GROMACS .gro file of C-alpha atoms in nm:
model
  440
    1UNK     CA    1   4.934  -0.218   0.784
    2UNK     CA    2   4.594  -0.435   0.852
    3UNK     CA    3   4.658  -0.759   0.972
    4UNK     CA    4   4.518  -1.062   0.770
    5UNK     CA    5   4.252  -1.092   1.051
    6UNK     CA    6   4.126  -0.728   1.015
    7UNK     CA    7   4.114  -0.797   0.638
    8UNK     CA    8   3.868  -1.132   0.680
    9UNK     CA    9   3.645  -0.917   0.935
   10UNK     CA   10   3.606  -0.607   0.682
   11UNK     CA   11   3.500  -0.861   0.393
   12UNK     CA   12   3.348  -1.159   0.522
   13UNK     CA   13   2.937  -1.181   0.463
   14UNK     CA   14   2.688  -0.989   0.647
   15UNK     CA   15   2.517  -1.161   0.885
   16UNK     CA   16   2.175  -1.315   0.811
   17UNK     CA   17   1.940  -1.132   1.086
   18UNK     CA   18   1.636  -0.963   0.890
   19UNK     CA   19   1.324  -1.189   0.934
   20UNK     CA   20   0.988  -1.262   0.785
   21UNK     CA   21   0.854  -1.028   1.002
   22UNK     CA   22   1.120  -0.744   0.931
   23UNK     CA   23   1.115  -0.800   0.579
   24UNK     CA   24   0.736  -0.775   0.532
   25UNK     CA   25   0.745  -0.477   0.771
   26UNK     CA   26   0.988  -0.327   0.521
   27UNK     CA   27   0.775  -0.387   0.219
   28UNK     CA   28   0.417  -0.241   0.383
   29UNK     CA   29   0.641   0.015   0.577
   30UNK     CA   30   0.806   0.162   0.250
   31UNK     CA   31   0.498   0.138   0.054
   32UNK     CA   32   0.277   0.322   0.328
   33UNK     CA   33   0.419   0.684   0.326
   34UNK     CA   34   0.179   0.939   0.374
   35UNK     CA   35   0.000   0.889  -0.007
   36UNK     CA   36  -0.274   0.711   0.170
   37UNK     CA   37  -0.377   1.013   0.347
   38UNK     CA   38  -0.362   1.267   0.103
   39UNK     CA   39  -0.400   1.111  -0.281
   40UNK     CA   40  -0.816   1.002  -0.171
   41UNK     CA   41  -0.933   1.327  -0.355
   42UNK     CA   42  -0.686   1.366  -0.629
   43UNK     CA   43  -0.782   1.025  -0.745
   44UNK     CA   44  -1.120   1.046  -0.728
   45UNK     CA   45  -1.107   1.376  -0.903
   46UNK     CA   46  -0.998   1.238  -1.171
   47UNK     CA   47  -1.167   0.890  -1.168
   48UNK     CA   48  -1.513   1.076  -1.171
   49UNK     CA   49  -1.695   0.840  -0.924
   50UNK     CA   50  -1.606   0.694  -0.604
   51UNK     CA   51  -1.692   0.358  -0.778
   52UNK     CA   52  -1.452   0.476  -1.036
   53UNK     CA   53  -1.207   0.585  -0.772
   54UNK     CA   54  -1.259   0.215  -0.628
   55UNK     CA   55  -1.177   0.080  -0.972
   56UNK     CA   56  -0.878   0.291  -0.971
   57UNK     CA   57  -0.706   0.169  -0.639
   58UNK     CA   58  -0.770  -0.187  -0.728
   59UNK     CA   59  -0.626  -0.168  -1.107
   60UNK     CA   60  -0.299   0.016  -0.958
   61UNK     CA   61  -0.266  -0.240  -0.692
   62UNK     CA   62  -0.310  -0.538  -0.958
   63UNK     CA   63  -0.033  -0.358  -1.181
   64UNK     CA   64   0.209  -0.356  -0.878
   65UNK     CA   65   0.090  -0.699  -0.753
   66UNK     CA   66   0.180  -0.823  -1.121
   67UNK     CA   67   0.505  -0.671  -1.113
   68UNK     CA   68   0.621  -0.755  -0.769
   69UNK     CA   69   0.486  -1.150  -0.813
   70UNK     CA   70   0.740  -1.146  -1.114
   71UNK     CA   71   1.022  -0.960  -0.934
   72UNK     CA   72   0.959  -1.228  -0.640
   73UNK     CA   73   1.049  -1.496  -0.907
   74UNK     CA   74   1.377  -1.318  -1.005
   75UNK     CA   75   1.435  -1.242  -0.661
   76UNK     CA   76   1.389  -1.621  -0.527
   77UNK     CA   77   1.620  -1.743  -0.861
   78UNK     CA   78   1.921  -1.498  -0.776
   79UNK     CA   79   1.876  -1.443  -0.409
   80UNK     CA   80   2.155  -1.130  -0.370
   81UNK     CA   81   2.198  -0.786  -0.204
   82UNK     CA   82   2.168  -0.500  -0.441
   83UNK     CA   83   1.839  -0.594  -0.556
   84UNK     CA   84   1.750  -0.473  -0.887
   85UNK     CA   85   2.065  -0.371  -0.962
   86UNK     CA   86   2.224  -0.723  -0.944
   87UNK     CA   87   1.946  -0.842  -1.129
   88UNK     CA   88   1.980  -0.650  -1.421
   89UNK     CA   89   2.361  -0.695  -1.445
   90UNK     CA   90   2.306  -1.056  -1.439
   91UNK     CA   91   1.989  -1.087  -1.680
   92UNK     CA   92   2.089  -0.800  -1.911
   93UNK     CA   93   2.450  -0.722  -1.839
   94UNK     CA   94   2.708  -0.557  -1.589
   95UNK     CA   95   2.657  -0.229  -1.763
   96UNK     CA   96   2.279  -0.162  -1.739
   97UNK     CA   97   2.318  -0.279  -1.357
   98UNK     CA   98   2.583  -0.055  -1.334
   99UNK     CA   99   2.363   0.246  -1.546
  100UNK     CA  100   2.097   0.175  -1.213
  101UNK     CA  101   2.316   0.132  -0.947
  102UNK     CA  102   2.467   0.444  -1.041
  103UNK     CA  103   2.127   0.680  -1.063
  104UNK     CA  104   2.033   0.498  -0.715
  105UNK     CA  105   2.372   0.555  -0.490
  106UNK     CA  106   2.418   0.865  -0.600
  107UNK     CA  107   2.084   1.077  -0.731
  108UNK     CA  108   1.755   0.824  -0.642
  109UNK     CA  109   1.795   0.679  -0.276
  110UNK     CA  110   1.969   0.998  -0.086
  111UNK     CA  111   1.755   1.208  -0.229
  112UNK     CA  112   1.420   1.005  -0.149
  113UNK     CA  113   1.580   0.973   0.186
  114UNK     CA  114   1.625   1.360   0.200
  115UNK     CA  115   1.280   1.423   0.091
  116UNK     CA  116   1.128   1.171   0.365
  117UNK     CA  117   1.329   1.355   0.618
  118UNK     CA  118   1.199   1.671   0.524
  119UNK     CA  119   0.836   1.567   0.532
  120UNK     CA  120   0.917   1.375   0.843
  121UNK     CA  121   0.968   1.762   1.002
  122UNK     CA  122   0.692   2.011   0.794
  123UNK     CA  123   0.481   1.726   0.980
  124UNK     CA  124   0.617   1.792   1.300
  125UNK     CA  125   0.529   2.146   1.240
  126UNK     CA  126   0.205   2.054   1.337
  127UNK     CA  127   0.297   1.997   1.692
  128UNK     CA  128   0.612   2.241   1.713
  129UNK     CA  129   0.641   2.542   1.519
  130UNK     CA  130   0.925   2.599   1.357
  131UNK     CA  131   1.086   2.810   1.061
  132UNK     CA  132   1.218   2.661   0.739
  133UNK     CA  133   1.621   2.611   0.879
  134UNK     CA  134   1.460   2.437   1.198
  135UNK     CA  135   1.290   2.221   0.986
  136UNK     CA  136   1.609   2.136   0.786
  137UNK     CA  137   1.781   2.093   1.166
  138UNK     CA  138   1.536   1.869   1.255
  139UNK     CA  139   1.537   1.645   0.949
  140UNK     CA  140   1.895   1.632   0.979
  141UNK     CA  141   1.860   1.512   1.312
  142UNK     CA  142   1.603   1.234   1.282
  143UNK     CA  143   1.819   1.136   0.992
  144UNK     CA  144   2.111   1.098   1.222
  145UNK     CA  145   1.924   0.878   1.451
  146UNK     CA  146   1.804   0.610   1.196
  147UNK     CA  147   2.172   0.610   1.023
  148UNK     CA  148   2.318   0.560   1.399
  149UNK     CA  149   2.068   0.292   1.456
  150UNK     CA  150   2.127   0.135   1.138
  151UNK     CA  151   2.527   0.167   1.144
  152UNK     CA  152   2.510  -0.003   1.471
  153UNK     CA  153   2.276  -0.275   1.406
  154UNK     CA  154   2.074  -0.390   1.088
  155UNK     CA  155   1.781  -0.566   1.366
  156UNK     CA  156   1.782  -0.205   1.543
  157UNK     CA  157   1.678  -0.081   1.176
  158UNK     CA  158   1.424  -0.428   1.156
  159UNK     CA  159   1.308  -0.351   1.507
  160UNK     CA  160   1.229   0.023   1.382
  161UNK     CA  161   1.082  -0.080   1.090
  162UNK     CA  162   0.829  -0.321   1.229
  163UNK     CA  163   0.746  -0.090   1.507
  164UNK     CA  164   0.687   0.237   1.297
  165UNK     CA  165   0.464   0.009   1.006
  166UNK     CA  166   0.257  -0.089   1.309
  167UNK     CA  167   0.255   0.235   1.436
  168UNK     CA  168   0.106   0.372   1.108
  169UNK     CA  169  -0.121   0.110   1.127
  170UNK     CA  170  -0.287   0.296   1.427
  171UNK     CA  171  -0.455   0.556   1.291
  172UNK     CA  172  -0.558   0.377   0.933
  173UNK     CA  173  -0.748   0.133   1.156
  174UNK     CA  174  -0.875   0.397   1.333
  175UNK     CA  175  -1.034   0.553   1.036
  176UNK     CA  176  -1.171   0.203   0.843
  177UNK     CA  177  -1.321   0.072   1.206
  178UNK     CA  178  -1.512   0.339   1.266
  179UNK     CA  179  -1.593   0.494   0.925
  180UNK     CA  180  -1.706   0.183   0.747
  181UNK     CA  181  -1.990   0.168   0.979
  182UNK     CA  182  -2.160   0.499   1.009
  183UNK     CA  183  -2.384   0.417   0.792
  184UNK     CA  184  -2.486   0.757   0.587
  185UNK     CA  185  -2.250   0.713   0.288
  186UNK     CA  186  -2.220   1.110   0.193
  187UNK     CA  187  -1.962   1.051  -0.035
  188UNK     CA  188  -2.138   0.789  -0.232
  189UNK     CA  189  -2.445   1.077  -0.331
  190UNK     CA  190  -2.401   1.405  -0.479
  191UNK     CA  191  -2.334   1.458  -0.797
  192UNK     CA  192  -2.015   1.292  -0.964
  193UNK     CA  193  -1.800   1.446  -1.246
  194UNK     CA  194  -1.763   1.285  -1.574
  195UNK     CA  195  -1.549   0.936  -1.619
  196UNK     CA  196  -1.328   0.976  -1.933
  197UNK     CA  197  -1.084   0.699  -1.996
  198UNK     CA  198  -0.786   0.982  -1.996
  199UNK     CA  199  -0.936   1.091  -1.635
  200UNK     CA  200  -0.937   0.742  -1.523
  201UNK     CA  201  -0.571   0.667  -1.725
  202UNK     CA  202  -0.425   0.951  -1.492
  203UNK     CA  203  -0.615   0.870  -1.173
  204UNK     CA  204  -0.488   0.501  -1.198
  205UNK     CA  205  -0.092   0.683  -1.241
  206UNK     CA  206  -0.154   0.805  -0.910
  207UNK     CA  207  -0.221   0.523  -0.679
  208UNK     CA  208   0.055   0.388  -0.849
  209UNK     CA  209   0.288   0.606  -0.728
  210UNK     CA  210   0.120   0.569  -0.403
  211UNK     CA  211   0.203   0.195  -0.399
  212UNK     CA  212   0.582   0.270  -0.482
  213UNK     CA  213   0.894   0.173  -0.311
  214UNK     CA  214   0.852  -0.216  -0.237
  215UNK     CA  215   1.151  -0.391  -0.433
  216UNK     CA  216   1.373  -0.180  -0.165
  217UNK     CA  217   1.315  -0.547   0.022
  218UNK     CA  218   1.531  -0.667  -0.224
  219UNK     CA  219   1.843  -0.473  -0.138
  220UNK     CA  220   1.804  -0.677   0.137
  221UNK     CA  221   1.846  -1.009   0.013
  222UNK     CA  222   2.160  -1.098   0.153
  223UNK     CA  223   2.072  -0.998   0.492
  224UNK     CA  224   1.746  -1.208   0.504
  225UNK     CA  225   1.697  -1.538   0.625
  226UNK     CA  226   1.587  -1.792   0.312
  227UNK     CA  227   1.591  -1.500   0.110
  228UNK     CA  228   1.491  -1.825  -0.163
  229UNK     CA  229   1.161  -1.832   0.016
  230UNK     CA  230   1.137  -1.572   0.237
  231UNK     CA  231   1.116  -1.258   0.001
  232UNK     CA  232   0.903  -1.410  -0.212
  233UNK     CA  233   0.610  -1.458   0.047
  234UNK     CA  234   0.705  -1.134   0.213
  235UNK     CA  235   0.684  -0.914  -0.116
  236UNK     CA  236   0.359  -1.051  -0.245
  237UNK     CA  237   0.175  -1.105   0.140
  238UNK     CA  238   0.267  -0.706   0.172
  239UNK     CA  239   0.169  -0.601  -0.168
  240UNK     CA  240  -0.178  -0.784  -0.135
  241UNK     CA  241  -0.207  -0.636   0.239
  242UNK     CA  242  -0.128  -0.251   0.102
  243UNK     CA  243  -0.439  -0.310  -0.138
  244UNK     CA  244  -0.659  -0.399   0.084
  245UNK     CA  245  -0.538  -0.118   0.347
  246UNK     CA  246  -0.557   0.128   0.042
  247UNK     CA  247  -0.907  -0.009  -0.058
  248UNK     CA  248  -1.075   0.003   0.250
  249UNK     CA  249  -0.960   0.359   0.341
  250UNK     CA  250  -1.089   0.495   0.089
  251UNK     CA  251  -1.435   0.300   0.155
  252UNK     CA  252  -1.436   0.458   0.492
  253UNK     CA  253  -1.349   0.846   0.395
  254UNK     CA  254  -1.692   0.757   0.084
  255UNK     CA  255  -1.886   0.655   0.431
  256UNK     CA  256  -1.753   0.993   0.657
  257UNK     CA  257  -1.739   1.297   0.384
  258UNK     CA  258  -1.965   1.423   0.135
  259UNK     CA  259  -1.857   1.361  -0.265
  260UNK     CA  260  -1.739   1.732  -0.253
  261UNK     CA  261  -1.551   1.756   0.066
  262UNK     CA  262  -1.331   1.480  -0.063
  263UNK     CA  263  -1.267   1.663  -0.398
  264UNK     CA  264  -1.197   1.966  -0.269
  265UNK     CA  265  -0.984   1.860   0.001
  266UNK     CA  266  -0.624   1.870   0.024
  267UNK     CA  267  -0.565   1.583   0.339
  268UNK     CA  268  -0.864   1.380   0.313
  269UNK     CA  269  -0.748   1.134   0.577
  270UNK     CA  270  -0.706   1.397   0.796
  271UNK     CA  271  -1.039   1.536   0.725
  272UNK     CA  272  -1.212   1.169   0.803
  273UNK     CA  273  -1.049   1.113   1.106
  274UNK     CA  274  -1.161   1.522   1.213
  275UNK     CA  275  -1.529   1.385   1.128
  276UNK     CA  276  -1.505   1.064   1.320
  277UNK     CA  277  -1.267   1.209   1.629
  278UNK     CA  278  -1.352   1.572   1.665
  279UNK     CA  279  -1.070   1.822   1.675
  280UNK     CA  280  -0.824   1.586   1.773
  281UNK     CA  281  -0.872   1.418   1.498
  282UNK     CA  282  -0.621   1.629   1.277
  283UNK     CA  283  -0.390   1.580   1.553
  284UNK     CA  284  -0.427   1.186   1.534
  285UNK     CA  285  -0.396   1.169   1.146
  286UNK     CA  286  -0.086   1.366   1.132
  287UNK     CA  287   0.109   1.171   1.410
  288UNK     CA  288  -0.007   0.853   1.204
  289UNK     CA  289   0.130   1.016   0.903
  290UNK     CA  290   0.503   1.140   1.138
  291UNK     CA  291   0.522   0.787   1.221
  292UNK     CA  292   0.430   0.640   0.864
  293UNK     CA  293   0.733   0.898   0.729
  294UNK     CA  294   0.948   0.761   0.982
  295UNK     CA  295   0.904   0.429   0.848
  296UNK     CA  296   0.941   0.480   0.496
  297UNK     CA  297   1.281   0.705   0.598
  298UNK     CA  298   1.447   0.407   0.819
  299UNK     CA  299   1.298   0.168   0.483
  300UNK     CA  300   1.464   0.369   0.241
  301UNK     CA  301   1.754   0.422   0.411
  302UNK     CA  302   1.858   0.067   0.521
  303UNK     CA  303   1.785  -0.061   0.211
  304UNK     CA  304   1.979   0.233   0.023
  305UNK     CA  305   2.309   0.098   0.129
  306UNK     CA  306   2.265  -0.196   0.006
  307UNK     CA  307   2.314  -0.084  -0.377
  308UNK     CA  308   2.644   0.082  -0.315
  309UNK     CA  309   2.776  -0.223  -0.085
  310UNK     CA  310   2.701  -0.443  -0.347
  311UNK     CA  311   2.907  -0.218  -0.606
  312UNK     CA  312   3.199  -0.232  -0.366
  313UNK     CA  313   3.185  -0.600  -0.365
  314UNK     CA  314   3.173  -0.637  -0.764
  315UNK     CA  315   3.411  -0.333  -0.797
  316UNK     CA  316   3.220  -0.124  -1.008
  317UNK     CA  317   3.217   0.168  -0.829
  318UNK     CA  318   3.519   0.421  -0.739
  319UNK     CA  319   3.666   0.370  -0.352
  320UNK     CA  320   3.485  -0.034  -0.396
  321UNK     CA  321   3.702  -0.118  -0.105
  322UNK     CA  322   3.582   0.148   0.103
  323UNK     CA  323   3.207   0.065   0.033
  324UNK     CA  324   3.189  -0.274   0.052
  325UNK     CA  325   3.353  -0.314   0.355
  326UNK     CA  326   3.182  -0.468   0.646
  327UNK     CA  327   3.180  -0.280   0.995
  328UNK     CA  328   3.385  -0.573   1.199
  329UNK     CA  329   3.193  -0.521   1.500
  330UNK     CA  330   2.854  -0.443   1.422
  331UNK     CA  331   2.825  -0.647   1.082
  332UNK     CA  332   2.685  -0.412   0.877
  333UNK     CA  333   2.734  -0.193   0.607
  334UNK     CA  334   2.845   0.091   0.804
  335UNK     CA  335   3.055   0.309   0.525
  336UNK     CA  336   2.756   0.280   0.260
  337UNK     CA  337   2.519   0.432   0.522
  338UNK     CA  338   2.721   0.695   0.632
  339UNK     CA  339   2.756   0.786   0.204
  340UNK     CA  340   2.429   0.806   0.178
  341UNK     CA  341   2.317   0.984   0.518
  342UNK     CA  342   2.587   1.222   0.438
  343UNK     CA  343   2.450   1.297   0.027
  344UNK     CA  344   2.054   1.299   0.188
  345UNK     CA  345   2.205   1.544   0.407
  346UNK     CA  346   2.371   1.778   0.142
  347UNK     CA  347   2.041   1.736  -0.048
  348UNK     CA  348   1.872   1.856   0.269
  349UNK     CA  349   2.054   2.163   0.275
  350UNK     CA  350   2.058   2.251  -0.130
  351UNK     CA  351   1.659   2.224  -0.146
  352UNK     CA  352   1.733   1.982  -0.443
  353UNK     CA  353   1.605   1.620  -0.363
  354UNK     CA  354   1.209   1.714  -0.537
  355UNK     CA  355   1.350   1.829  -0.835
  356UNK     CA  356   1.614   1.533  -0.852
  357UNK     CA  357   1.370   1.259  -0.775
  358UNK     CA  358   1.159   1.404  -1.054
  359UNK     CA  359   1.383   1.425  -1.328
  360UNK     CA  360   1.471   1.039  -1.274
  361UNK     CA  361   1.096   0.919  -1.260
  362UNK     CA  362   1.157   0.838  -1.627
  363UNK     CA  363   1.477   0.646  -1.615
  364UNK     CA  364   1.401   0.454  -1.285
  365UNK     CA  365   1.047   0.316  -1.471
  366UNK     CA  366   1.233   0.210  -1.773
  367UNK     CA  367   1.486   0.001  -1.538
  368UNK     CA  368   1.185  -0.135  -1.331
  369UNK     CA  369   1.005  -0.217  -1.632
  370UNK     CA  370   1.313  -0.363  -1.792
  371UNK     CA  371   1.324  -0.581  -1.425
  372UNK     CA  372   0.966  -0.748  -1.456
  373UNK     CA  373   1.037  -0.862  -1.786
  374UNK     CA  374   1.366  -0.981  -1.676
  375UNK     CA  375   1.170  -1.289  -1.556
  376UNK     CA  376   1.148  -1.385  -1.974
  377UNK     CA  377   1.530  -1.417  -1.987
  378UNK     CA  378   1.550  -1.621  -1.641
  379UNK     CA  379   1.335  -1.864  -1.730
  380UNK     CA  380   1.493  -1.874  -2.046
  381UNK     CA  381   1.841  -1.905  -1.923
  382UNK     CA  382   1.851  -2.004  -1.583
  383UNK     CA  383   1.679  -2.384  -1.478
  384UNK     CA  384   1.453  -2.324  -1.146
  385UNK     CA  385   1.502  -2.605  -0.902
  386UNK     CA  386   1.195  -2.812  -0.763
  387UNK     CA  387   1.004  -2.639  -0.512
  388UNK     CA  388   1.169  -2.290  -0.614
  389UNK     CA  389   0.907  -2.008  -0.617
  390UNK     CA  390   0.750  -1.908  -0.976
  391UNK     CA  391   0.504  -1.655  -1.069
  392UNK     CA  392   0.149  -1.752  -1.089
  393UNK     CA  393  -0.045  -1.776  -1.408
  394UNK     CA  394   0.301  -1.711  -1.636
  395UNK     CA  395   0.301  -1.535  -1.875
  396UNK     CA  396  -0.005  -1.343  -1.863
  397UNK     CA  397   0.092  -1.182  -1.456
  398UNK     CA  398   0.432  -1.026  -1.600
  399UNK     CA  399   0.294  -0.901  -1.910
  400UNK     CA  400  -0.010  -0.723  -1.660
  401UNK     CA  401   0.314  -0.563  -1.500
  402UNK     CA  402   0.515  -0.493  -1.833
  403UNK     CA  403   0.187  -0.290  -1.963
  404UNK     CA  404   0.151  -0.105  -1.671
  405UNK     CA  405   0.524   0.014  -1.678
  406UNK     CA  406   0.500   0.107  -2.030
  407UNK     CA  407   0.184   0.315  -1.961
  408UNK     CA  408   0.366   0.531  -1.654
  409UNK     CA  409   0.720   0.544  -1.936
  410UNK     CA  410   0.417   0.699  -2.171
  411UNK     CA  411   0.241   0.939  -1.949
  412UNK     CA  412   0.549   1.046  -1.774
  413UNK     CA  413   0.740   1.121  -2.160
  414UNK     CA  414   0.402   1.290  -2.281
  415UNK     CA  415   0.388   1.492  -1.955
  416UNK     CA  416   0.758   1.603  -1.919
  417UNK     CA  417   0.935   1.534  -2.213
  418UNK     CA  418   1.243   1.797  -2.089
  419UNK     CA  419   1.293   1.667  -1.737
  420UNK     CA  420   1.283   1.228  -1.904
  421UNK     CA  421   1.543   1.361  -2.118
  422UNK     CA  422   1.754   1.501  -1.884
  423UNK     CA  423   1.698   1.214  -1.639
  424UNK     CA  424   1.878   1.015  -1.933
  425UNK     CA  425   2.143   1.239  -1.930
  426UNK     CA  426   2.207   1.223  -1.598
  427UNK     CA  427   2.235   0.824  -1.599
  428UNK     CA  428   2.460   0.824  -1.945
  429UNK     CA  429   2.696   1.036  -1.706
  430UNK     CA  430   2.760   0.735  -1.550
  431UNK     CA  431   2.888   0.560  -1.869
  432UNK     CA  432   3.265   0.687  -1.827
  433UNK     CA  433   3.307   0.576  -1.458
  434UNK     CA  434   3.203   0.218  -1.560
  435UNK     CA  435   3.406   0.242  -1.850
  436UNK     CA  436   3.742   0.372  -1.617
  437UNK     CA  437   3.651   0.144  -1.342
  438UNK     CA  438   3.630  -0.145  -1.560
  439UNK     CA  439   3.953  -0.081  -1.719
  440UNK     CA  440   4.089  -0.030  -1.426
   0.00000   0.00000   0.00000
């Protein structure tokens, strides 16, 4: 039998150790994966022009910017681990928090995680060759490392985080230092494909998904000093910073490679920093990109827990007791992160986490969608205190974010009608367990 003691360590509140710094390191670090380096010529392929390619970056980054100014709001008002899942359950109800909390524990985050891991070690190839089970070794192992690191202290995981984002940092300077100033502009001349709107509609879809993964910060909220202020200034400072970064990369590859080099290649980052470096170059780029990986894997990761632990604690999920409890020692939420290390890790080995993070794409913009405009009902039903943060030029900067959503829900239903369907399926599963766990 636990004592009364060992009960009041498992359960009392996590410690409040993530900083400014850590939590803007979070947002930059999740949003910088290894897009940056690789979407340049897919987007401009599409936009037509590398003005148009410009105009592209910029109109993605004002859609997310939108969106995460209005999540700040919600975020400030109800200042809670679990992020968007304990926003929707208290703006729309326990059962549509429940519907996301449920595609997150068990399908969205481990399998994100999984796929980070995996890119974290075909990267690595680079520098040590290995054979496809090697890879899936080595992913395995890196993703042992961050869950140790994070099990045994959430600043180990800040301290990770802020190192790897300015790690990535490295070579993205690297490439905007020197490129923006050599002067010759190849990628500027040439001759440019044809701008439709549909070409620039699709190119705009993908620097959205490029600026992805920032309301992870969220999760976080009860681990944050003055989350009330704090995530506000960290979510919007980072978004705003990732533009810029994203902006003036591309700027520099227009000023290194010619119109059709960028088109036609596959990594034009790495191609750039070749130009600019020589042959070591490539070798530059992709550790930039390893470390950039790394930080979106220890991101994801620490902030994956968060949903499940914050289940547990509103016992919505089967074995709550066992996921929200708190590790007595090292304060954090040590069962959560082993659930999802150990699913990433099952997702490793089954090949499965591409094809699962696809078929949710759907489901997870209709929830995020459904968040941004949950900023209507709080202002509606909850009274802000003086001082509180609130989103700039309201109404007009949510409804820039509630368009946006609704355009990716569009595209993504007109482009794979099957695989949204089935991504609904796969949440309505969850229907029954909140049904059984809320009789029970």
């Amino acid at each position: 039998m636990k004592s009364i003691e060992q009960e009041r360590q498992e359960h009392r509140p996590i410690r409040k150790t993530v900083n400014f710094v850590e939590a803007l390191a979070i947002v930059v670090g999740v949003i910088i994966g290894s897009g940056i380096f690789l979407k340049p010529g897919i987007v401009l392929t599409h936009a037509g022009s590398p003005w148009m390619s410009l105009l592209a970056w910029v109109t993605g980054g004002i859609i997310t910017l939108a969106s995460a100014l209005s999540v700040a709001e919600i975020a400030s008002a109800i200042p809670k681990s679990g992020g968007l899942y304990t926003y929707l359950g208290e703006l729309y109800g326990n059962m549509v928090g429940f519907l996301l909390g449920w595609v997150q524990t068990v399908i969205s985050y481990p399998a994100s995680v999984a796929a980070l891991a995996i890119a974290f070690a075909s990267y690595s190839g680079y520098f040590i060759p290995m054979n496809g089970f090697e890879q899936k070794l080595l992913a395995v192992a890196i993703l042992a490392f961050i869950l140790a690191m994070n099990v045994v202290s959430t600043k180990y995981g800040g301290v990770i985080q802020t190192l790897a984002t300015v790690g990535k940092l490295i070579p993205i300077v690297g490439i905007i230092g020197f490129g923006l100033f050599t002067g010759s502009s190849p990628g500027f001349s040439g001759v440019h494909g044809a701008a439709t709107g549909a070409g620039f509609g699709v190119a705009v879809l993908g620097t959205l998904w490029a600026y992805d993964g920032w309301i992870g910060v969220t999760n976080m909220a009860g681990e944050i000093k003055n989350p009330a202020k704090t995530l506000p200034k960290a979510i919007s400072i980072g978004v705003i910073f990732v533009i810029c970064v994203y902006v003036l990369v591309n700027l520099a590859i227009f000023q290194i490679l010619p119109y059709d080099a960028i088109v036609s290649s596959k990594a034009p980052g790495a191609d750039a920093a070749e130009a600019l470096f020589g042959s070591g170059g490539g070798m530059f780029i992709t550790a930039g990109i390893i470390v950039s990986v790394l930080g979106a894997l220890n991101g994801y990761l620490m902030t994956a827990a968060r949903v499940p632990q914050a289940m547990g604690e509103k016992g919505e999920i089967p074995f709550s007791a066992v996921f929200r409890k708190i590790h007595p020692k090292f304060q954090t939420p040590s069962n959560a992160l082993i659930f999802q290390g150990v699913l990433a890790v099952v997702y490793i080995f089954s090949g499965t986490f591409d094809t699962l993070t696809d078929l949710l794409i759907f489901v997870l913009w209709i929830f995020f969608t459904m968040g941004v405009f949950g900023v209507f009902l709080l202002r509606r039903n909850v009274s802000s205190p003086k001082g509180q943060y609130r989103v700039p030029l309201f109404p007009v900067t949510p409804l820039v974010g509630i368009v946006g959503g609704i355009y990716i829900l569009g595209s993504t239903i007109i482009s794979s009608p099957l695989q949204s369907l089935i991504g609904i399926g796969i949440t309505l599963i969850g229907l029954p367990i909140y049904s059984y766990m809320k009789r029970k």
